[in-house]
mmCIF file of C-alpha atoms in Angstrom:
data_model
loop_
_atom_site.group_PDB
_atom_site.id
_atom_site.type_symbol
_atom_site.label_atom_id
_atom_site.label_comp_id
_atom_site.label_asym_id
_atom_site.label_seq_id
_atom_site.Cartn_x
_atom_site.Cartn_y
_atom_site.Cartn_z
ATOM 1 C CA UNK N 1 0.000 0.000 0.000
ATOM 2 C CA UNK N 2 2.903 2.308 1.000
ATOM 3 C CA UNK N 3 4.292 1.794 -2.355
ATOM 4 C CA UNK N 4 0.745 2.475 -4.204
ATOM 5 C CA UNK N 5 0.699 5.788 -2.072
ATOM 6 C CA UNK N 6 3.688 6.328 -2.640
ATOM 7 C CA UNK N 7 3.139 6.539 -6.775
ATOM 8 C CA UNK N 8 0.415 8.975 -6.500
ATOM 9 C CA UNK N 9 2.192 11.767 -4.547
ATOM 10 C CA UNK N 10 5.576 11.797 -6.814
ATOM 11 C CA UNK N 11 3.255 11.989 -9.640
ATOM 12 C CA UNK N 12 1.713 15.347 -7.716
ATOM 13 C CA UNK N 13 5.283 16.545 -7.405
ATOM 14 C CA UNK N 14 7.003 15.420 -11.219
ATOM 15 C CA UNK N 15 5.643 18.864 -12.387
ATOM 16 C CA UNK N 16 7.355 20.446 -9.778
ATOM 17 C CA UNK N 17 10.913 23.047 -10.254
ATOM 18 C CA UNK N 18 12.028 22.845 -6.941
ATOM 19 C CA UNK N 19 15.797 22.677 -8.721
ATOM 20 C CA UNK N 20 15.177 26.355 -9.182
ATOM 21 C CA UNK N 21 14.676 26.910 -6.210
ATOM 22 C CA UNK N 22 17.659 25.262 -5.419
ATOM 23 C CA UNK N 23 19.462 27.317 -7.696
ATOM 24 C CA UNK N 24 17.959 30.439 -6.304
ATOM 25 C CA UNK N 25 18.960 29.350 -3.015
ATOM 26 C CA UNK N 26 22.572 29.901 -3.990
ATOM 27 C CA UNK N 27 22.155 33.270 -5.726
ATOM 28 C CA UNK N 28 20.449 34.628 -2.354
ATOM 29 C CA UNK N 29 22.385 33.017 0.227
ATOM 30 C CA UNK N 30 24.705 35.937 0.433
ATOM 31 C CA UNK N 31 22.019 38.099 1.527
ATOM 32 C CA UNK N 32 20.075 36.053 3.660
ATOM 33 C CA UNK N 33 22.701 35.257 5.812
ATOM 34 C CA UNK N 34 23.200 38.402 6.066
ATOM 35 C CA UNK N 35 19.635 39.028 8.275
ATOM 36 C CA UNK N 36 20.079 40.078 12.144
ATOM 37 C CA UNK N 37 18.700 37.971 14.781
ATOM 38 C CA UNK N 38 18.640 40.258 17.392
ATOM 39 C CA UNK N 39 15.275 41.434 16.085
ATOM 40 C CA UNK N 40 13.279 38.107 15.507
ATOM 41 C CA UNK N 41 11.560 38.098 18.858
ATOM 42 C CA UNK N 42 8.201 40.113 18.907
ATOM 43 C CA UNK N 43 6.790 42.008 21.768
ATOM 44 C CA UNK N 44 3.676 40.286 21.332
ATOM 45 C CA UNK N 45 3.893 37.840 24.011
ATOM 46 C CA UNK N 46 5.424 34.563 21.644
ATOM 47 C CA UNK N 47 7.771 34.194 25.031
ATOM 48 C CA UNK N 48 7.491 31.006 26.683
ATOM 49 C CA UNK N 49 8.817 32.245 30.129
ATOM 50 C CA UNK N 50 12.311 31.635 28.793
ATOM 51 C CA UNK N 51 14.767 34.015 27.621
ATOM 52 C CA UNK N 52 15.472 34.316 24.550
ATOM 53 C CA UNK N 53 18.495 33.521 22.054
ATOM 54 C CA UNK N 54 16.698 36.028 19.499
ATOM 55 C CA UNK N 55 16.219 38.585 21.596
ATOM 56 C CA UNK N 56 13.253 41.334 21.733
ATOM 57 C CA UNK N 57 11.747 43.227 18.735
ATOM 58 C CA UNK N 58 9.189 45.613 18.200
ATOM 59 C CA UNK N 59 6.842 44.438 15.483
ATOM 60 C CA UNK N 60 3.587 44.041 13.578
ATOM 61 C CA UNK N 61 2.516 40.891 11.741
ATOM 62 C CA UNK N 62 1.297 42.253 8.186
ATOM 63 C CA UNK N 63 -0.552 39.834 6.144
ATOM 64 C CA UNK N 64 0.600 37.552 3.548
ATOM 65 C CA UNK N 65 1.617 38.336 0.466
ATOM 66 C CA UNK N 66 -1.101 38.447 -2.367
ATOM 67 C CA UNK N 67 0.311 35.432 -4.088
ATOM 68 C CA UNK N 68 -0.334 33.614 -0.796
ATOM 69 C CA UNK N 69 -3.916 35.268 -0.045
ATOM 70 C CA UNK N 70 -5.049 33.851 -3.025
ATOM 71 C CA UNK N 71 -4.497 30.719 -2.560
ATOM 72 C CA UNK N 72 -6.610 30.416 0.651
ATOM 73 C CA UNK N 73 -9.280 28.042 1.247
ATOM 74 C CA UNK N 74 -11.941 27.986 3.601
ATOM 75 C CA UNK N 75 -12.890 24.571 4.985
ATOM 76 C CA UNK N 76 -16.678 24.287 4.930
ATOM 77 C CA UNK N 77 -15.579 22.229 8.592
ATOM 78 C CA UNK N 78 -14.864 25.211 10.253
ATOM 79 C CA UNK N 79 -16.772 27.962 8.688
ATOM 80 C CA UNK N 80 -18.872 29.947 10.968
ATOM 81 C CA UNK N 81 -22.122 31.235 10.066
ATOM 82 C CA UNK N 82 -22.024 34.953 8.700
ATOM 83 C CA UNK N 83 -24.210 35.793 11.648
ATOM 84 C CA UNK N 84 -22.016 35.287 14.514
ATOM 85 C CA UNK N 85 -19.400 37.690 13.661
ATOM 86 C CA UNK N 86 -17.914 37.895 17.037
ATOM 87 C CA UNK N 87 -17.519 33.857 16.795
ATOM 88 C CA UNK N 88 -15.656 34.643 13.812
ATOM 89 C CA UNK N 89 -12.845 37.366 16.080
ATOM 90 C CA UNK N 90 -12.359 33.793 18.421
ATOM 91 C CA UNK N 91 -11.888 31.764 16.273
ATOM 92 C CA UNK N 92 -9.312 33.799 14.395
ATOM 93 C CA UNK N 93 -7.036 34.184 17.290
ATOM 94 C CA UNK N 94 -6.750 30.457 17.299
ATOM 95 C CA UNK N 95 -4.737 28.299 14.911
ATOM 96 C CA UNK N 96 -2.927 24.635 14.562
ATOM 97 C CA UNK N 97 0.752 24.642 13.073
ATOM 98 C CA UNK N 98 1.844 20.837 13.029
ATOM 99 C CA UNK N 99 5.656 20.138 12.073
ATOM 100 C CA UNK N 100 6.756 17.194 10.653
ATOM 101 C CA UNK N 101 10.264 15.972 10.030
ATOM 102 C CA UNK N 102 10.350 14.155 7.062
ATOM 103 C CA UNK N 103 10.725 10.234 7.055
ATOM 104 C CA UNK N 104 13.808 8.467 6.316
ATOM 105 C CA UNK N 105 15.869 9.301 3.001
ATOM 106 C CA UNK N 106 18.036 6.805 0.650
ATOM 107 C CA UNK N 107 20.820 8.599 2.054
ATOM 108 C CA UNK N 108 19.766 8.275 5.728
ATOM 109 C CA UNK N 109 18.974 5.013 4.927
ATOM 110 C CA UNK N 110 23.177 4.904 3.553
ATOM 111 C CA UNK N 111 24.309 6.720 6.706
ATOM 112 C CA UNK N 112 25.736 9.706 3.976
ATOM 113 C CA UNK N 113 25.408 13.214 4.819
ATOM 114 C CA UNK N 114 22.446 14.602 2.976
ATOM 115 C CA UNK N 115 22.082 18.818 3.180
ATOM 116 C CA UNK N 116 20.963 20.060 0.542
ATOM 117 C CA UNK N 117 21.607 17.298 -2.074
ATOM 118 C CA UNK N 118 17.917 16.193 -3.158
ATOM 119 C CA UNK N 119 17.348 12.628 -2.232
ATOM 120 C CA UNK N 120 13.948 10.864 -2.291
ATOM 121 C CA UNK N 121 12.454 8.656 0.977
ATOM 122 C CA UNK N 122 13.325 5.847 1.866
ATOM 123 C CA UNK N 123 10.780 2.500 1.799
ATOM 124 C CA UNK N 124 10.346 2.962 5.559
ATOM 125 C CA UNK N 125 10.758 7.201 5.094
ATOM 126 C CA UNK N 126 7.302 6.313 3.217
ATOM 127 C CA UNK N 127 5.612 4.587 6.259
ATOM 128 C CA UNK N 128 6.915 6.988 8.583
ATOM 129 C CA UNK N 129 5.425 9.799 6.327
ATOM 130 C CA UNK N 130 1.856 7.444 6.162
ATOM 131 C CA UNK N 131 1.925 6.840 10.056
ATOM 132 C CA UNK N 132 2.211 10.712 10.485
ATOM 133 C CA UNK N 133 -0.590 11.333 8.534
ATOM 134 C CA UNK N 134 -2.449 9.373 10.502
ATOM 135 C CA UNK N 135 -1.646 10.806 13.997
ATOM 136 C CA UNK N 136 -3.069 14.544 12.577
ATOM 137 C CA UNK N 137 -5.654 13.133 10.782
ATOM 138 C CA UNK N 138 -8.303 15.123 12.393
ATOM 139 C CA UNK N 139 -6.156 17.771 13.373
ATOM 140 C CA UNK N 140 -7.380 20.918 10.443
ATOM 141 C CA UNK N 141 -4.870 21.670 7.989
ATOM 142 C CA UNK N 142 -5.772 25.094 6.012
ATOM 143 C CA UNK N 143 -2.106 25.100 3.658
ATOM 144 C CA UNK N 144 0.801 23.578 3.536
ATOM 145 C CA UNK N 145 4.725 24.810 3.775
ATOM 146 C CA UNK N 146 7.624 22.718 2.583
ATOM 147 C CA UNK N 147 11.482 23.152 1.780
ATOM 148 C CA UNK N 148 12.088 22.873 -2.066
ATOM 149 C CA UNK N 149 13.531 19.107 -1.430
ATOM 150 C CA UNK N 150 11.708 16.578 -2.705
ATOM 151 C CA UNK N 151 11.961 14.184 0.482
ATOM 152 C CA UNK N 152 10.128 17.046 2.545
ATOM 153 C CA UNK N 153 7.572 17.168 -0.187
ATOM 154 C CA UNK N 154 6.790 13.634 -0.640
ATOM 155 C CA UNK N 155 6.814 13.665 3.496
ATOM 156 C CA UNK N 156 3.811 16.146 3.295
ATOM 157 C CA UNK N 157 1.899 14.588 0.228
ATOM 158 C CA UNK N 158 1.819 11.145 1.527
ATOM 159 C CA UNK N 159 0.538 12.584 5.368
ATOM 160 C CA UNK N 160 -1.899 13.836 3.765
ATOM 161 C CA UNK N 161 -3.551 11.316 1.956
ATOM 162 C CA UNK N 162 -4.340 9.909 5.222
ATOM 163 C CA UNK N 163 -6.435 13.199 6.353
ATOM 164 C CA UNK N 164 -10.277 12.107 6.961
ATOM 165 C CA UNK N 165 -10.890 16.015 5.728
ATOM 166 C CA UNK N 166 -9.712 14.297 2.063
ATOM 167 C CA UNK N 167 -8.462 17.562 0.547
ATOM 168 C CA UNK N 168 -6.025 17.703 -2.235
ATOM 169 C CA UNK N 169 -2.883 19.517 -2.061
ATOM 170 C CA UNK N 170 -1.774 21.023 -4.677
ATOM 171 C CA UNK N 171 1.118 22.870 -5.162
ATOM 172 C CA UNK N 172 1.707 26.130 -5.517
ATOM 173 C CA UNK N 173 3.718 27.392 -9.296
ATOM 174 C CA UNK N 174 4.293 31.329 -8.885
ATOM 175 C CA UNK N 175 7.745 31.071 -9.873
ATOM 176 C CA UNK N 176 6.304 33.011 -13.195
ATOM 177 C CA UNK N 177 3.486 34.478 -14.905
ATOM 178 C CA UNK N 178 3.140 31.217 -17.073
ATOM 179 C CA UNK N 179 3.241 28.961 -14.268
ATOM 180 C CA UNK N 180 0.542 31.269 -12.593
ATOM 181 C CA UNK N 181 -1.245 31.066 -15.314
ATOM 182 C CA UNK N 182 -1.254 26.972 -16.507
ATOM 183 C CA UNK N 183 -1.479 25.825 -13.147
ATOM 184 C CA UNK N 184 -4.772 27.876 -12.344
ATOM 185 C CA UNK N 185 -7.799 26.062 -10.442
ATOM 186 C CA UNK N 186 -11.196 27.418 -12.535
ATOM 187 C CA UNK N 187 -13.609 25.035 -10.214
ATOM 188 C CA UNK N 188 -14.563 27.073 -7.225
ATOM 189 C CA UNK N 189 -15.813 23.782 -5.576
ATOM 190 C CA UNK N 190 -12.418 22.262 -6.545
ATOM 191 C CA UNK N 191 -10.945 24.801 -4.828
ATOM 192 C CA UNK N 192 -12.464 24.633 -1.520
ATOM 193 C CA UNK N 193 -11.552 20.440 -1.745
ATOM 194 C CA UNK N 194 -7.814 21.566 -1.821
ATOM 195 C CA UNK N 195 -4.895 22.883 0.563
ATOM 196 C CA UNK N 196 -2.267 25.687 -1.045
ATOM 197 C CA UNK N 197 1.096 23.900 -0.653
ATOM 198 C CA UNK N 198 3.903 26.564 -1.124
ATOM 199 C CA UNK N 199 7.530 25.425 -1.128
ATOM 200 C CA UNK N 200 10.535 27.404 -0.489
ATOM 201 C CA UNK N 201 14.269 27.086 -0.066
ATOM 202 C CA UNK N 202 14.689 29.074 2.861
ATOM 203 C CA UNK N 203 12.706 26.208 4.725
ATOM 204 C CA UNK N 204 15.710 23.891 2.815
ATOM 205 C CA UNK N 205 18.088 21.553 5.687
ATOM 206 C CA UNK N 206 21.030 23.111 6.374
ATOM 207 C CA UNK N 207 23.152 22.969 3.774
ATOM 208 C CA UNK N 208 26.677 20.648 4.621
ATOM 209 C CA UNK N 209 29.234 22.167 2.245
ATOM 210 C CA UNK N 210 31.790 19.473 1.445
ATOM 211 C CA UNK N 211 30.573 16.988 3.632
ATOM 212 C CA UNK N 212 27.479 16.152 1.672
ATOM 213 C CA UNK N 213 28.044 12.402 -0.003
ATOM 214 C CA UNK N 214 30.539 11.253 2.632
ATOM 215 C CA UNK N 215 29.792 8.613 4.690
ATOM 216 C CA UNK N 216 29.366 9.779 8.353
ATOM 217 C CA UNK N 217 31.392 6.967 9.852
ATOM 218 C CA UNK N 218 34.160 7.293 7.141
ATOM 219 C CA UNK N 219 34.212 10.658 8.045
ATOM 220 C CA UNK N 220 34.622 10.710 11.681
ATOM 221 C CA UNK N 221 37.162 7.947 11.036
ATOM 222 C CA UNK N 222 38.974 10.522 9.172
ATOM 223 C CA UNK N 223 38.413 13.961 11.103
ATOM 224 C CA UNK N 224 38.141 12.067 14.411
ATOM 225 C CA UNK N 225 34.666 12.439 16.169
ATOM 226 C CA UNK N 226 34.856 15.235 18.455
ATOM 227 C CA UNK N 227 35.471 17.521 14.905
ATOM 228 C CA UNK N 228 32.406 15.577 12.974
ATOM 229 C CA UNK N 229 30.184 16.631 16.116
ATOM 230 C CA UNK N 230 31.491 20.024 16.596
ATOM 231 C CA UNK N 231 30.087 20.295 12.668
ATOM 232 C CA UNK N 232 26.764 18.609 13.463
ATOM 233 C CA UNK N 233 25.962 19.939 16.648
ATOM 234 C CA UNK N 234 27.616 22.937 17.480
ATOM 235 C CA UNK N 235 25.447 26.554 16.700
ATOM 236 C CA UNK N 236 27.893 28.616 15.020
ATOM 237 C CA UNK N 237 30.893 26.473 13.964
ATOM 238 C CA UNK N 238 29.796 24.888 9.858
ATOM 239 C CA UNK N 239 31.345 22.349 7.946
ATOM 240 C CA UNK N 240 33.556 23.168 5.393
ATOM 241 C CA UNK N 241 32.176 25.663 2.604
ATOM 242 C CA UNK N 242 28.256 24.557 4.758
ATOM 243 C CA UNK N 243 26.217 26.620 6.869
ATOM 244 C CA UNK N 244 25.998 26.697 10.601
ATOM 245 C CA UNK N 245 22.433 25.998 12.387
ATOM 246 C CA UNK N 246 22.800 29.893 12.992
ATOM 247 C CA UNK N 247 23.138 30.509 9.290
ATOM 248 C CA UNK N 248 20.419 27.921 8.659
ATOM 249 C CA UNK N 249 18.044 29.766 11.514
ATOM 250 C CA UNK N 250 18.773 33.134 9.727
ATOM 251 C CA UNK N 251 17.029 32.381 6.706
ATOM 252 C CA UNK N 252 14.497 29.358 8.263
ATOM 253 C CA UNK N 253 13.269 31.930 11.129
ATOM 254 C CA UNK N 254 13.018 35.209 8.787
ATOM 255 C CA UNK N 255 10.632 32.932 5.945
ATOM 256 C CA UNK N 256 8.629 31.737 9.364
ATOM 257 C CA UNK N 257 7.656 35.167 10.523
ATOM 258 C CA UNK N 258 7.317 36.890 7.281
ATOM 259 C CA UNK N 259 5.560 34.156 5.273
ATOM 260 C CA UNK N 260 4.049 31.654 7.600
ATOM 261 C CA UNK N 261 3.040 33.737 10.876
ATOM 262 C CA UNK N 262 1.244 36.399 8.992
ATOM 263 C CA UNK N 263 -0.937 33.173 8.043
ATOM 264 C CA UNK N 264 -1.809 31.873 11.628
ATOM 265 C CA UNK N 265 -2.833 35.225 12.782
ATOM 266 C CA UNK N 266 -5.602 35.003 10.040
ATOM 267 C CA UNK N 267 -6.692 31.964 11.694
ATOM 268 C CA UNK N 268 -5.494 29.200 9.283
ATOM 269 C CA UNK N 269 -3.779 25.715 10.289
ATOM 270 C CA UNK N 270 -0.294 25.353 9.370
ATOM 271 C CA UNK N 271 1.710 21.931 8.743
ATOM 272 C CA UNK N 272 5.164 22.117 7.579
ATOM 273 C CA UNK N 273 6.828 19.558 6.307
ATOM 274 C CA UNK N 274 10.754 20.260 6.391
ATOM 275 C CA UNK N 275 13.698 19.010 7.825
ATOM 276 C CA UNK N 276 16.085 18.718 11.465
ATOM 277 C CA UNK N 277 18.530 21.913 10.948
ATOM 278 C CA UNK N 278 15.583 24.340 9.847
ATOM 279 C CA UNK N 279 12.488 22.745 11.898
ATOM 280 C CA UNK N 280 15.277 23.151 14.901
ATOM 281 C CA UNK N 281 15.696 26.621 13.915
ATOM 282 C CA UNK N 282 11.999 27.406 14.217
ATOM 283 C CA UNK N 283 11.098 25.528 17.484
ATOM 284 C CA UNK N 284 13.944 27.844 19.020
ATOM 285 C CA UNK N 285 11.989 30.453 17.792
ATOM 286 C CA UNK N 286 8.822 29.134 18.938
ATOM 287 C CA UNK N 287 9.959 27.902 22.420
ATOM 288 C CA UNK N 288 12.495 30.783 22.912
ATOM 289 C CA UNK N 289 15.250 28.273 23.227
ATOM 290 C CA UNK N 290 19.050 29.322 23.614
ATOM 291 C CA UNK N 291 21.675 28.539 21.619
ATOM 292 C CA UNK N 292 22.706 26.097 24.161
ATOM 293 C CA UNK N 293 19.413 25.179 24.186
ATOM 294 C CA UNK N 294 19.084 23.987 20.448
ATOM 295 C CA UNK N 295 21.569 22.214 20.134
ATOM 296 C CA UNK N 296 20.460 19.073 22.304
ATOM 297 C CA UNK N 297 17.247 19.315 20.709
ATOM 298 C CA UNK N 298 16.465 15.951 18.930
ATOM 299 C CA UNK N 299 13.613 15.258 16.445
ATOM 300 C CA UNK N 300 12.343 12.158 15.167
ATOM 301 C CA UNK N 301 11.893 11.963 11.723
ATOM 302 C CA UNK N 302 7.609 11.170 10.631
ATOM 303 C CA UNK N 303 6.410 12.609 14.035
ATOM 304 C CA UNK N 304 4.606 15.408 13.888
ATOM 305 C CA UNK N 305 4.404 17.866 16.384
ATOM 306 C CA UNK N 306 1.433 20.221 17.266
ATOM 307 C CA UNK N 307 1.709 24.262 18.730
ATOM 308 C CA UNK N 308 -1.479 25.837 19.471
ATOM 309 C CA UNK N 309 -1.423 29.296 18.400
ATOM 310 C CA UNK N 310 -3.443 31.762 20.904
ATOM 311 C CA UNK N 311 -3.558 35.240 21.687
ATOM 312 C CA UNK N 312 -0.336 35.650 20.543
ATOM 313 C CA UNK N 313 1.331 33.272 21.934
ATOM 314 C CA UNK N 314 2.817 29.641 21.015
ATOM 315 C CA UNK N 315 1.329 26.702 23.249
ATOM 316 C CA UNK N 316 3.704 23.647 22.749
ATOM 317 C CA UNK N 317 1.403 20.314 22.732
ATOM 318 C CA UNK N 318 4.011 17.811 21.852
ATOM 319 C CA UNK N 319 3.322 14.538 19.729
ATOM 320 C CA UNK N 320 -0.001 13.373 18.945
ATOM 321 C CA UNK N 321 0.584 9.566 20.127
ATOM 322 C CA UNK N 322 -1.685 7.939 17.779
ATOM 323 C CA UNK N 323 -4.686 8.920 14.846
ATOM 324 C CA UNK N 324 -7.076 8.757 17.876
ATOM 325 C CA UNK N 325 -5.061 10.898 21.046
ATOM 326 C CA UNK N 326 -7.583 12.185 22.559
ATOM 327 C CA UNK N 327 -5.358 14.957 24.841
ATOM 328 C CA UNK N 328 -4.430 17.010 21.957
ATOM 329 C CA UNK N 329 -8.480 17.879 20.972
ATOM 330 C CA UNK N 330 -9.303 18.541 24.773
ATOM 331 C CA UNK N 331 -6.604 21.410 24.675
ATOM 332 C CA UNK N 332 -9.111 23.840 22.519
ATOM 333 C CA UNK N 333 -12.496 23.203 21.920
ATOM 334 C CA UNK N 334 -12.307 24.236 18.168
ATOM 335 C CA UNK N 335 -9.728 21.359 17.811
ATOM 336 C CA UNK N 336 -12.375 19.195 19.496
ATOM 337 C CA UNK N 337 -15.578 20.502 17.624
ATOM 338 C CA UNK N 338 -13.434 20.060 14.009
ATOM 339 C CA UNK N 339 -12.819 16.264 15.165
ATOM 340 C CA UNK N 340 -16.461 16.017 16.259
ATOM 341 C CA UNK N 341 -18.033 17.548 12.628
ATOM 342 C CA UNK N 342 -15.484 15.082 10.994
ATOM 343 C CA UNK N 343 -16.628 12.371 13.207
ATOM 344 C CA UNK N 344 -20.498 13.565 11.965
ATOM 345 C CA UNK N 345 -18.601 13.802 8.483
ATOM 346 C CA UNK N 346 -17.476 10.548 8.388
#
């Protein structure tokens, strides 16, 4: 079945020029790197009670960009009627981002450092992708973010075929006016049936410089293992000609606020699909971790994890257990009334 699944969502994604992005990645790394981080915090109240690596900044959340606003879709599930307008201001300060790690690669599978080098899942990188999509399958997904790598991609695709909701994502071709323009939806009926996926480099793993394509145990054999895990796990020290998982948190962290924040405040659930380095990157965001922090944080690959987004603020639920967990719909009861109309649904 994995393998049947499996078919379906790289035929969603053959059309798909994430090499471009690729390429664009290298033309703008320069600059992005090049973005402070002593301004990503916001004064809104995102702190967890910790302090901050990031620091404090005075900001306002704009709205998306208009290539993004139009790809919205309302989910008939959580509508509210046009009467209750004040039911509408509630439920608008409340939102679902899930992350997901993507499953197992051919080149995890080969113990060879990946990065940026764009490598496909692996036969059990496919389950893992399947079993997440079953532990948020009732959990309301509005659009989609992934890196421009294909094993992030096929991660999301294949979670989401398990959804009960049964949408259809679809992704995203602004990269120009002709891709706009052959890739348009005409059905508006379609279009409420389908979630917006959007990928982008910035939400790429870190990239390894010359270490991508070695074998990690030939490697520490040869650079000895305290230097291999100074490159790995250290915040600001990167391989050779790679990034650093402050370089990587640069760009990850700016695309999250600018892009993907501006999106929750509206009220719509989140999932990206993406990878250790950058997913790492936004968590310390999120949680307001420290460097020190971030650097011990470990996350599994195919297990999603859910934030609550409320009044501001970024409510860490963990790991939805299983397809059926009931703790993580008793946190809100707009997670537990969308499981409850799907229940009706279905």
């Amino acid at each position: 079945m994995a393998a049947e699944v499996c078919h379906h969502a790289i035929g969603a994604l053959q059309s798909h020029s994430y090499l471009s992005n690729l390429n664009q990645h290298q033309n703008l790394r320069s600059n992005s790197l090049r973005l402070v981080t002593k301004d990503f915090s916001c004064s809104n109240g995102l702190s967890m009670g910790r302090s901050s690596h990031f620091g404090q900044r005075n900001c306002i959340v704009t709205r998306s960009s208009a290539t993004h606003s139009q790809t919205s879709v309302v989910d008939p599930v959580l509508s509210p009627s046009r009467s209750n307008t004040s039911d509408t201001t509630k439920k608008s300060n409340e939102a679902a981002l899930i992350l997901i790690r993507h499953g197992e690669s051919l080149w995890n599978e080969k113990n060879l450092f990946t990065g940026c080098v764009d490598v496909p899942l692996s036969s059990k990188g496919i389950d893992e992708a399947i079993e997440a999509g079953k532990r948020i399958s009732s959990i309301p997904v509005d659009l989609i973010f992934t890196s421009a790598l294909i094993r992030a991609q096929m991660t999301a695709m294949l979670a989401m075929t398990q959804h009960r909701r049964k949408k259809v994502p679809i992704v995203m071709h602004n990269e120009s006016e002709q891709a706009k323009a052959w890739s348009q939806v005409f059905s508006e009926d379609t279009k409420k049936q389908s979630i917006p996926v959007i990928a982008a480099w910035q939400l790429n793993e870190r990239m390894y410089g010359e270490l991508q394509g070695l074998n990690k145990q030939e490697t520490a054999d040869r650079y000895g293992k305290e230097q291999v895990h100074e490159w790995r796990r250290s915040y600001d020290i990167p391989p050779p000609n790679g990034e650093s998982l402050e370089m990587c948190a640069e760009r990850a962290v700016a695309y999250f606020r600018d892009q993907i924040e501006p999106q929750l405040l509206t009220g719509k659930n989140v999932m990206i699909a993406a990878h250790g380095n950058s997913l790492r990157s936004i968590i310390m965001y999120l949680d307001k971790l420290t460097s020190q922090e971030v650097i011990s944080l470990e996350l599994s690959t195919g297990i999603p994890m859910l934030y609550i987004f409320k009044e501001g603020r970024f409510i860490r639920r963990g790991s939805p257990i299983g397809p059926t967990e009931a703790g993580v719909y008793a946190y809100t009861k707009r997670l537990a009334l969308y499981k409850q109309k799907l229940d009706e649904m279905f």
